[in-house]
mmCIF file of N, CA, C and O in Angstrom:
data_model
loop_
_atom_site.group_PDB
_atom_site.id
_atom_site.type_symbol
_atom_site.label_atom_id
_atom_site.label_comp_id
_atom_site.label_asym_id
_atom_site.label_seq_id
_atom_site.Cartn_x
_atom_site.Cartn_y
_atom_site.Cartn_z
ATOM 1 N N UNK A 1 -32.877 17.423 2.873
ATOM 2 C CA UNK A 1 -31.953 18.836 3.351
ATOM 3 C C UNK A 1 -30.707 18.705 1.822
ATOM 4 O O UNK A 1 -29.808 17.833 2.389
ATOM 5 N N UNK A 2 -30.891 19.395 1.230
ATOM 6 C CA UNK A 2 -30.023 19.540 0.478
ATOM 7 C C UNK A 2 -28.660 20.687 0.391
ATOM 8 O O UNK A 2 -29.351 21.666 1.105
ATOM 9 N N UNK A 3 -27.781 21.026 0.396
ATOM 10 C CA UNK A 3 -26.690 21.440 0.343
ATOM 11 C C UNK A 3 -26.645 22.448 -0.577
ATOM 12 O O UNK A 3 -27.081 22.077 -1.923
ATOM 13 N N UNK A 4 -26.949 23.642 -0.758
ATOM 14 C CA UNK A 4 -26.568 24.850 -1.609
ATOM 15 C C UNK A 4 -25.632 24.309 -2.317
ATOM 16 O O UNK A 4 -24.345 23.880 -2.254
ATOM 17 N N UNK A 5 -25.091 25.100 -3.727
ATOM 18 C CA UNK A 5 -24.352 24.468 -4.829
ATOM 19 C C UNK A 5 -23.013 25.431 -4.401
ATOM 20 O O UNK A 5 -21.826 24.911 -4.207
ATOM 21 N N UNK A 6 -23.415 26.665 -3.811
ATOM 22 C CA UNK A 6 -21.951 27.459 -3.717
ATOM 23 C C UNK A 6 -21.181 26.891 -2.012
ATOM 24 O O UNK A 6 -19.824 26.840 -2.323
ATOM 25 N N UNK A 7 -22.078 25.868 -1.543
ATOM 26 C CA UNK A 7 -21.671 25.430 -0.100
ATOM 27 C C UNK A 7 -20.539 24.557 -0.905
ATOM 28 O O UNK A 7 -19.827 24.009 0.033
ATOM 29 N N UNK A 8 -21.564 23.963 -1.461
ATOM 30 C CA UNK A 8 -20.540 22.399 -2.083
ATOM 31 C C UNK A 8 -19.399 22.450 -2.619
ATOM 32 O O UNK A 8 -18.453 22.268 -2.302
ATOM 33 N N UNK A 9 -19.611 23.954 -3.759
ATOM 34 C CA UNK A 9 -18.341 24.351 -4.414
ATOM 35 C C UNK A 9 -17.372 24.587 -3.411
ATOM 36 O O UNK A 9 -15.589 24.363 -3.083
ATOM 37 N N UNK A 10 -17.712 25.464 -2.422
ATOM 38 C CA UNK A 10 -17.013 25.930 -1.359
ATOM 39 C C UNK A 10 -15.577 25.093 -0.275
ATOM 40 O O UNK A 10 -14.439 25.208 -0.402
ATOM 41 N N UNK A 11 -16.591 24.212 -0.219
ATOM 42 C CA UNK A 11 -16.249 22.582 0.588
ATOM 43 C C UNK A 11 -15.018 21.860 -0.339
ATOM 44 O O UNK A 11 -14.513 21.429 -0.357
ATOM 45 N N UNK A 12 -15.521 21.720 -1.578
ATOM 46 C CA UNK A 12 -14.861 21.353 -2.554
ATOM 47 C C UNK A 12 -13.384 21.454 -3.206
ATOM 48 O O UNK A 12 -11.991 21.774 -2.610
ATOM 49 N N UNK A 13 -13.383 23.420 -2.882
ATOM 50 C CA UNK A 13 -12.116 24.102 -3.247
ATOM 51 C C UNK A 13 -11.048 23.834 -1.928
ATOM 52 O O UNK A 13 -10.593 23.837 -2.055
ATOM 53 N N UNK A 14 -12.063 24.095 -0.622
ATOM 54 C CA UNK A 14 -11.420 23.860 0.421
ATOM 55 C C UNK A 14 -10.593 22.666 0.671
ATOM 56 O O UNK A 14 -9.371 23.072 1.229
ATOM 57 N N UNK A 15 -11.014 21.540 0.106
ATOM 58 C CA UNK A 15 -10.187 20.158 0.413
ATOM 59 C C UNK A 15 -9.667 19.467 -0.795
ATOM 60 O O UNK A 15 -8.185 19.461 -0.357
ATOM 61 N N UNK A 16 -9.407 20.318 -1.872
ATOM 62 C CA UNK A 16 -8.590 20.549 -3.245
ATOM 63 C C UNK A 16 -7.319 21.647 -2.472
ATOM 64 O O UNK A 16 -6.348 20.854 -2.974
ATOM 65 N N UNK A 17 -7.372 22.708 -1.706
ATOM 66 C CA UNK A 17 -6.714 23.498 -1.394
ATOM 67 C C UNK A 17 -5.399 22.867 -0.278
ATOM 68 O O UNK A 17 -4.738 22.470 -0.537
ATOM 69 N N UNK A 18 -6.808 21.791 0.878
ATOM 70 C CA UNK A 18 -5.887 20.904 2.071
ATOM 71 C C UNK A 18 -4.946 20.292 1.334
ATOM 72 O O UNK A 18 -3.777 19.678 1.543
ATOM 73 N N UNK A 19 -5.696 19.095 -0.258
ATOM 74 C CA UNK A 19 -4.814 18.155 -0.344
ATOM 75 C C UNK A 19 -2.942 19.445 -0.870
ATOM 76 O O UNK A 19 -2.555 17.912 -1.349
ATOM 77 N N UNK A 20 -3.571 19.910 -2.085
ATOM 78 C CA UNK A 20 -2.098 20.430 -2.641
ATOM 79 C C UNK A 20 -1.093 20.698 -1.545
ATOM 80 O O UNK A 20 -0.140 20.521 -1.509
ATOM 81 N N UNK A 21 -1.351 21.504 0.037
ATOM 82 C CA UNK A 21 -0.846 21.712 0.901
ATOM 83 C C UNK A 21 -0.083 20.939 1.419
ATOM 84 O O UNK A 21 1.214 20.567 1.237
ATOM 85 N N UNK A 22 -0.802 19.280 1.247
ATOM 86 C CA UNK A 22 -0.173 18.359 1.797
ATOM 87 C C UNK A 22 0.587 17.748 0.822
ATOM 88 O O UNK A 22 1.709 17.226 1.339
ATOM 89 N N UNK A 23 0.604 17.680 -0.254
ATOM 90 C CA UNK A 23 1.000 17.347 -1.143
ATOM 91 C C UNK A 23 2.320 17.983 -1.121
ATOM 92 O O UNK A 23 3.609 17.487 -1.306
ATOM 93 N N UNK A 24 2.332 19.552 -1.090
ATOM 94 C CA UNK A 24 3.495 19.873 -1.351
ATOM 95 C C UNK A 24 4.382 19.395 -0.456
ATOM 96 O O UNK A 24 5.747 19.382 -0.314
ATOM 97 N N UNK A 25 4.040 19.373 1.208
ATOM 98 C CA UNK A 25 4.687 19.894 2.084
ATOM 99 C C UNK A 25 5.369 17.842 1.649
ATOM 100 O O UNK A 25 6.348 17.782 2.588
ATOM 101 N N UNK A 26 4.343 17.212 1.895
ATOM 102 C CA UNK A 26 4.793 15.964 1.458
ATOM 103 C C UNK A 26 6.333 15.467 0.474
ATOM 104 O O UNK A 26 7.185 14.916 0.532
ATOM 105 N N UNK A 27 6.057 15.571 -0.434
ATOM 106 C CA UNK A 27 7.077 16.293 -1.313
ATOM 107 C C UNK A 27 8.396 16.732 -0.997
ATOM 108 O O UNK A 27 9.620 16.402 -1.544
ATOM 109 N N UNK A 28 8.279 18.354 -0.332
ATOM 110 C CA UNK A 28 9.228 18.398 0.156
ATOM 111 C C UNK A 28 10.040 17.691 1.311
ATOM 112 O O UNK A 28 11.348 17.539 1.269
ATOM 113 N N UNK A 29 9.303 16.906 1.996
ATOM 114 C CA UNK A 29 9.625 16.248 2.894
ATOM 115 C C UNK A 29 10.521 14.815 2.197
ATOM 116 O O UNK A 29 11.469 14.166 2.721
ATOM 117 N N UNK A 30 9.875 13.909 1.371
ATOM 118 C CA UNK A 30 10.400 13.086 0.604
ATOM 119 C C UNK A 30 12.061 13.509 0.099
ATOM 120 O O UNK A 30 12.884 12.611 0.281
ATOM 121 N N UNK A 31 11.648 14.663 -0.790
ATOM 122 C CA UNK A 31 13.181 15.380 -1.134
ATOM 123 C C UNK A 31 14.276 15.465 -0.028
ATOM 124 O O UNK A 31 15.484 15.138 0.174
ATOM 125 N N UNK A 32 13.864 15.688 1.281
ATOM 126 C CA UNK A 32 14.653 16.115 2.074
ATOM 127 C C UNK A 32 15.069 14.883 2.578
ATOM 128 O O UNK A 32 16.658 14.763 2.802
ATOM 129 N N UNK A 33 14.242 14.074 3.334
ATOM 130 C CA UNK A 33 14.757 12.665 3.307
ATOM 131 C C UNK A 33 15.218 11.891 2.241
ATOM 132 O O UNK A 33 16.805 11.258 3.085
ATOM 133 N N UNK A 34 15.639 11.777 0.813
ATOM 134 C CA UNK A 34 15.759 11.335 0.200
ATOM 135 C C UNK A 34 17.621 12.085 -0.497
ATOM 136 O O UNK A 34 18.490 10.693 -0.582
ATOM 137 N N UNK A 35 17.509 13.352 0.243
ATOM 138 C CA UNK A 35 18.773 13.498 -0.247
ATOM 139 C C UNK A 35 19.842 14.771 0.640
ATOM 140 O O UNK A 35 21.084 14.097 1.208
ATOM 141 N N UNK A 36 18.973 15.490 1.596
ATOM 142 C CA UNK A 36 19.590 15.788 2.887
ATOM 143 C C UNK A 36 20.064 14.977 3.921
ATOM 144 O O UNK A 36 21.510 14.922 4.445
ATOM 145 N N UNK A 37 18.466 14.170 5.001
ATOM 146 C CA UNK A 37 19.303 13.446 5.999
ATOM 147 C C UNK A 37 19.840 12.409 5.826
ATOM 148 O O UNK A 37 19.647 11.664 4.976
ATOM 149 N N UNK A 38 20.085 12.043 6.993
ATOM 150 C CA UNK A 38 20.982 10.612 6.968
ATOM 151 C C UNK A 38 20.267 9.799 8.339
ATOM 152 O O UNK A 38 19.518 10.492 9.522
ATOM 153 N N UNK A 39 20.317 8.902 8.060
ATOM 154 C CA UNK A 39 20.109 7.618 9.110
ATOM 155 C C UNK A 39 18.800 7.770 9.599
ATOM 156 O O UNK A 39 17.532 7.520 7.943
ATOM 157 N N UNK A 40 18.344 7.340 10.719
ATOM 158 C CA UNK A 40 16.704 7.198 11.490
ATOM 159 C C UNK A 40 15.816 8.515 10.727
ATOM 160 O O UNK A 40 15.031 8.372 10.251
ATOM 161 N N UNK A 41 16.843 9.392 11.479
ATOM 162 C CA UNK A 41 15.760 10.837 10.790
ATOM 163 C C UNK A 41 15.354 10.930 9.250
ATOM 164 O O UNK A 41 14.021 11.245 8.758
ATOM 165 N N UNK A 42 15.811 10.253 8.257
ATOM 166 C CA UNK A 42 16.165 9.991 6.440
ATOM 167 C C UNK A 42 14.657 9.176 6.062
ATOM 168 O O UNK A 42 13.756 9.496 5.705
ATOM 169 N N UNK A 43 14.271 8.255 7.331
ATOM 170 C CA UNK A 43 13.641 7.595 7.070
ATOM 171 C C UNK A 43 11.911 7.872 7.838
ATOM 172 O O UNK A 43 11.016 7.158 7.382
ATOM 173 N N UNK A 44 12.106 8.515 8.659
ATOM 174 C CA UNK A 44 11.016 9.312 9.654
ATOM 175 C C UNK A 44 10.484 9.889 8.546
ATOM 176 O O UNK A 44 8.970 10.095 8.302
ATOM 177 N N UNK A 45 11.392 10.898 7.890
ATOM 178 C CA UNK A 45 10.937 12.003 6.681
ATOM 179 C C UNK A 45 10.525 11.254 5.563
ATOM 180 O O UNK A 45 9.178 11.593 5.181
ATOM 181 N N UNK A 46 10.941 10.228 4.896
ATOM 182 C CA UNK A 46 10.394 9.297 3.853
ATOM 183 C C UNK A 46 8.688 9.131 4.567
ATOM 184 O O UNK A 46 7.978 8.987 3.397
ATOM 185 N N UNK A 47 8.943 8.126 5.427
ATOM 186 C CA UNK A 47 7.379 8.080 5.962
ATOM 187 C C UNK A 47 6.315 8.413 6.113
ATOM 188 O O UNK A 47 5.172 9.291 5.975
ATOM 189 N N UNK A 48 6.552 9.764 6.992
ATOM 190 C CA UNK A 48 5.722 10.988 7.285
ATOM 191 C C UNK A 48 5.673 11.339 5.886
ATOM 192 O O UNK A 48 4.153 11.857 5.451
ATOM 193 N N UNK A 49 6.391 12.055 4.676
ATOM 194 C CA UNK A 49 6.008 11.609 3.458
ATOM 195 C C UNK A 49 5.321 10.787 2.939
ATOM 196 O O UNK A 49 3.965 11.533 2.002
ATOM 197 N N UNK A 50 5.186 9.558 2.701
ATOM 198 C CA UNK A 50 4.419 8.851 2.515
ATOM 199 C C UNK A 50 2.791 8.959 3.024
ATOM 200 O O UNK A 50 2.012 9.225 2.179
ATOM 201 N N UNK A 51 2.481 9.168 4.285
ATOM 202 C CA UNK A 51 1.512 9.561 4.713
ATOM 203 C C UNK A 51 1.117 10.785 4.303
ATOM 204 O O UNK A 51 -0.330 10.991 4.001
ATOM 205 N N UNK A 52 1.504 11.753 4.067
ATOM 206 C CA UNK A 52 1.279 13.328 3.567
ATOM 207 C C UNK A 52 0.617 13.024 2.313
ATOM 208 O O UNK A 52 -0.161 13.506 2.361
ATOM 209 N N UNK A 53 1.126 12.252 1.302
ATOM 210 C CA UNK A 53 0.933 12.245 -0.169
ATOM 211 C C UNK A 53 -0.367 11.256 -0.059
ATOM 212 O O UNK A 53 -1.430 11.874 -0.982
ATOM 213 N N UNK A 54 -0.209 10.202 0.441
ATOM 214 C CA UNK A 54 -1.886 9.479 0.911
ATOM 215 C C UNK A 54 -2.898 10.194 0.934
ATOM 216 O O UNK A 54 -3.934 9.674 0.410
ATOM 217 N N UNK A 55 -2.926 10.559 2.420
ATOM 218 C CA UNK A 55 -3.602 11.438 2.949
ATOM 219 C C UNK A 55 -4.251 12.698 1.446
ATOM 220 O O UNK A 55 -4.929 13.128 1.698
ATOM 221 N N UNK A 56 -3.126 13.657 1.223
ATOM 222 C CA UNK A 56 -3.407 14.063 0.368
ATOM 223 C C UNK A 56 -4.468 13.635 -1.193
ATOM 224 O O UNK A 56 -5.470 13.839 -1.612
ATOM 225 N N UNK A 57 -3.995 12.455 -1.346
ATOM 226 C CA UNK A 57 -4.473 11.967 -2.717
ATOM 227 C C UNK A 57 -6.168 11.697 -1.917
ATOM 228 O O UNK A 57 -6.962 11.501 -3.237
ATOM 229 N N UNK A 58 -6.177 10.995 -0.875
ATOM 230 C CA UNK A 58 -7.767 10.599 -0.473
ATOM 231 C C UNK A 58 -8.577 11.975 -0.669
ATOM 232 O O UNK A 58 -9.676 11.395 -0.542
ATOM 233 N N UNK A 59 -7.795 13.061 0.182
ATOM 234 C CA UNK A 59 -8.904 14.025 0.148
ATOM 235 C C UNK A 59 -9.127 14.531 -1.049
ATOM 236 O O UNK A 59 -10.416 15.282 -1.753
ATOM 237 N N UNK A 60 -8.168 14.530 -2.287
ATOM 238 C CA UNK A 60 -8.650 14.394 -3.669
ATOM 239 C C UNK A 60 -9.893 13.691 -4.627
ATOM 240 O O UNK A 60 -10.692 14.396 -4.488
ATOM 241 N N UNK A 61 -9.717 12.455 -3.697
ATOM 242 C CA UNK A 61 -10.490 11.096 -4.185
ATOM 243 C C UNK A 61 -12.250 11.784 -3.111
ATOM 244 O O UNK A 61 -12.700 11.852 -4.002
ATOM 245 N N UNK A 62 -12.038 12.437 -2.011
ATOM 246 C CA UNK A 62 -13.097 12.672 -1.570
ATOM 247 C C UNK A 62 -13.419 13.606 -1.966
ATOM 248 O O UNK A 62 -15.095 13.592 -2.346
ATOM 249 N N UNK A 63 -13.343 14.566 -2.156
ATOM 250 C CA UNK A 63 -13.592 15.844 -2.957
ATOM 251 C C UNK A 63 -14.441 15.369 -4.674
ATOM 252 O O UNK A 63 -15.209 16.053 -4.580
ATOM 253 N N UNK A 64 -13.742 15.073 -5.200
ATOM 254 C CA UNK A 64 -14.456 14.655 -6.490
ATOM 255 C C UNK A 64 -15.542 13.575 -6.533
ATOM 256 O O UNK A 64 -16.429 13.370 -7.258
ATOM 257 N N UNK A 65 -15.013 12.747 -5.834
ATOM 258 C CA UNK A 65 -16.872 11.783 -5.767
ATOM 259 C C UNK A 65 -17.473 12.472 -4.844
ATOM 260 O O UNK A 65 -18.810 12.365 -5.762
ATOM 261 N N UNK A 66 -17.735 13.667 -4.166
ATOM 262 C CA UNK A 66 -18.597 13.741 -3.822
ATOM 263 C C UNK A 66 -18.985 15.207 -4.638
ATOM 264 O O UNK A 66 -20.510 14.815 -4.320
ATOM 265 N N UNK A 67 -18.559 15.593 -5.399
ATOM 266 C CA UNK A 67 -18.666 16.736 -6.340
ATOM 267 C C UNK A 67 -19.707 15.191 -7.476
ATOM 268 O O UNK A 67 -20.666 16.014 -7.816
ATOM 269 N N UNK A 68 -19.214 14.204 -8.089
ATOM 270 C CA UNK A 68 -19.562 13.390 -8.865
ATOM 271 C C UNK A 68 -20.995 12.622 -8.636
ATOM 272 O O UNK A 68 -21.933 12.972 -9.243
ATOM 273 N N UNK A 69 -21.067 12.281 -7.388
ATOM 274 C CA UNK A 69 -22.677 11.750 -6.742
ATOM 275 C C UNK A 69 -23.031 12.933 -6.386
ATOM 276 O O UNK A 69 -24.840 12.699 -6.767
ATOM 277 N N UNK A 70 -23.379 14.185 -6.096
ATOM 278 C CA UNK A 70 -23.512 15.030 -5.850
ATOM 279 C C UNK A 70 -24.372 15.629 -6.418
ATOM 280 O O UNK A 70 -25.583 15.992 -6.890
ATOM 281 N N UNK A 71 -23.790 16.216 -7.871
ATOM 282 C CA UNK A 71 -24.420 16.192 -9.428
ATOM 283 C C UNK A 71 -25.468 15.094 -10.082
ATOM 284 O O UNK A 71 -26.756 15.840 -10.812
ATOM 285 N N UNK A 72 -25.176 14.230 -9.735
ATOM 286 C CA UNK A 72 -25.852 13.179 -10.474
ATOM 287 C C UNK A 72 -27.267 12.731 -9.879
ATOM 288 O O UNK A 72 -27.919 11.545 -10.079
ATOM 289 N N UNK A 73 -27.123 12.717 -8.471
ATOM 290 C CA UNK A 73 -28.052 12.046 -7.733
ATOM 291 C C UNK A 73 -28.773 13.167 -7.742
ATOM 292 O O UNK A 73 -29.384 14.306 -8.018
ATOM 293 N N UNK A 74 -30.623 12.851 -6.679
ATOM 294 C CA UNK A 74 -32.029 12.719 -6.616
ATOM 295 C C UNK A 74 -32.467 12.711 -4.909
ATOM 296 O O UNK A 74 -31.880 11.647 -4.478
#
């Protein structure tokens, strides 16, 4: 049961788009946590930013790995 190439490409684009959104949100939270917020709120924002950035990285890895193995496999 092979997926068609346009379906794989659109799924990859969707994953990379979500990864971009997560990265931007994570960087914005990190910036707020390190500059504006004080006390416990700052730490919560920094930890949440770290989680979002790791999730973004994981989504990018999944999208790239799927593309790599689907093109080369048989």
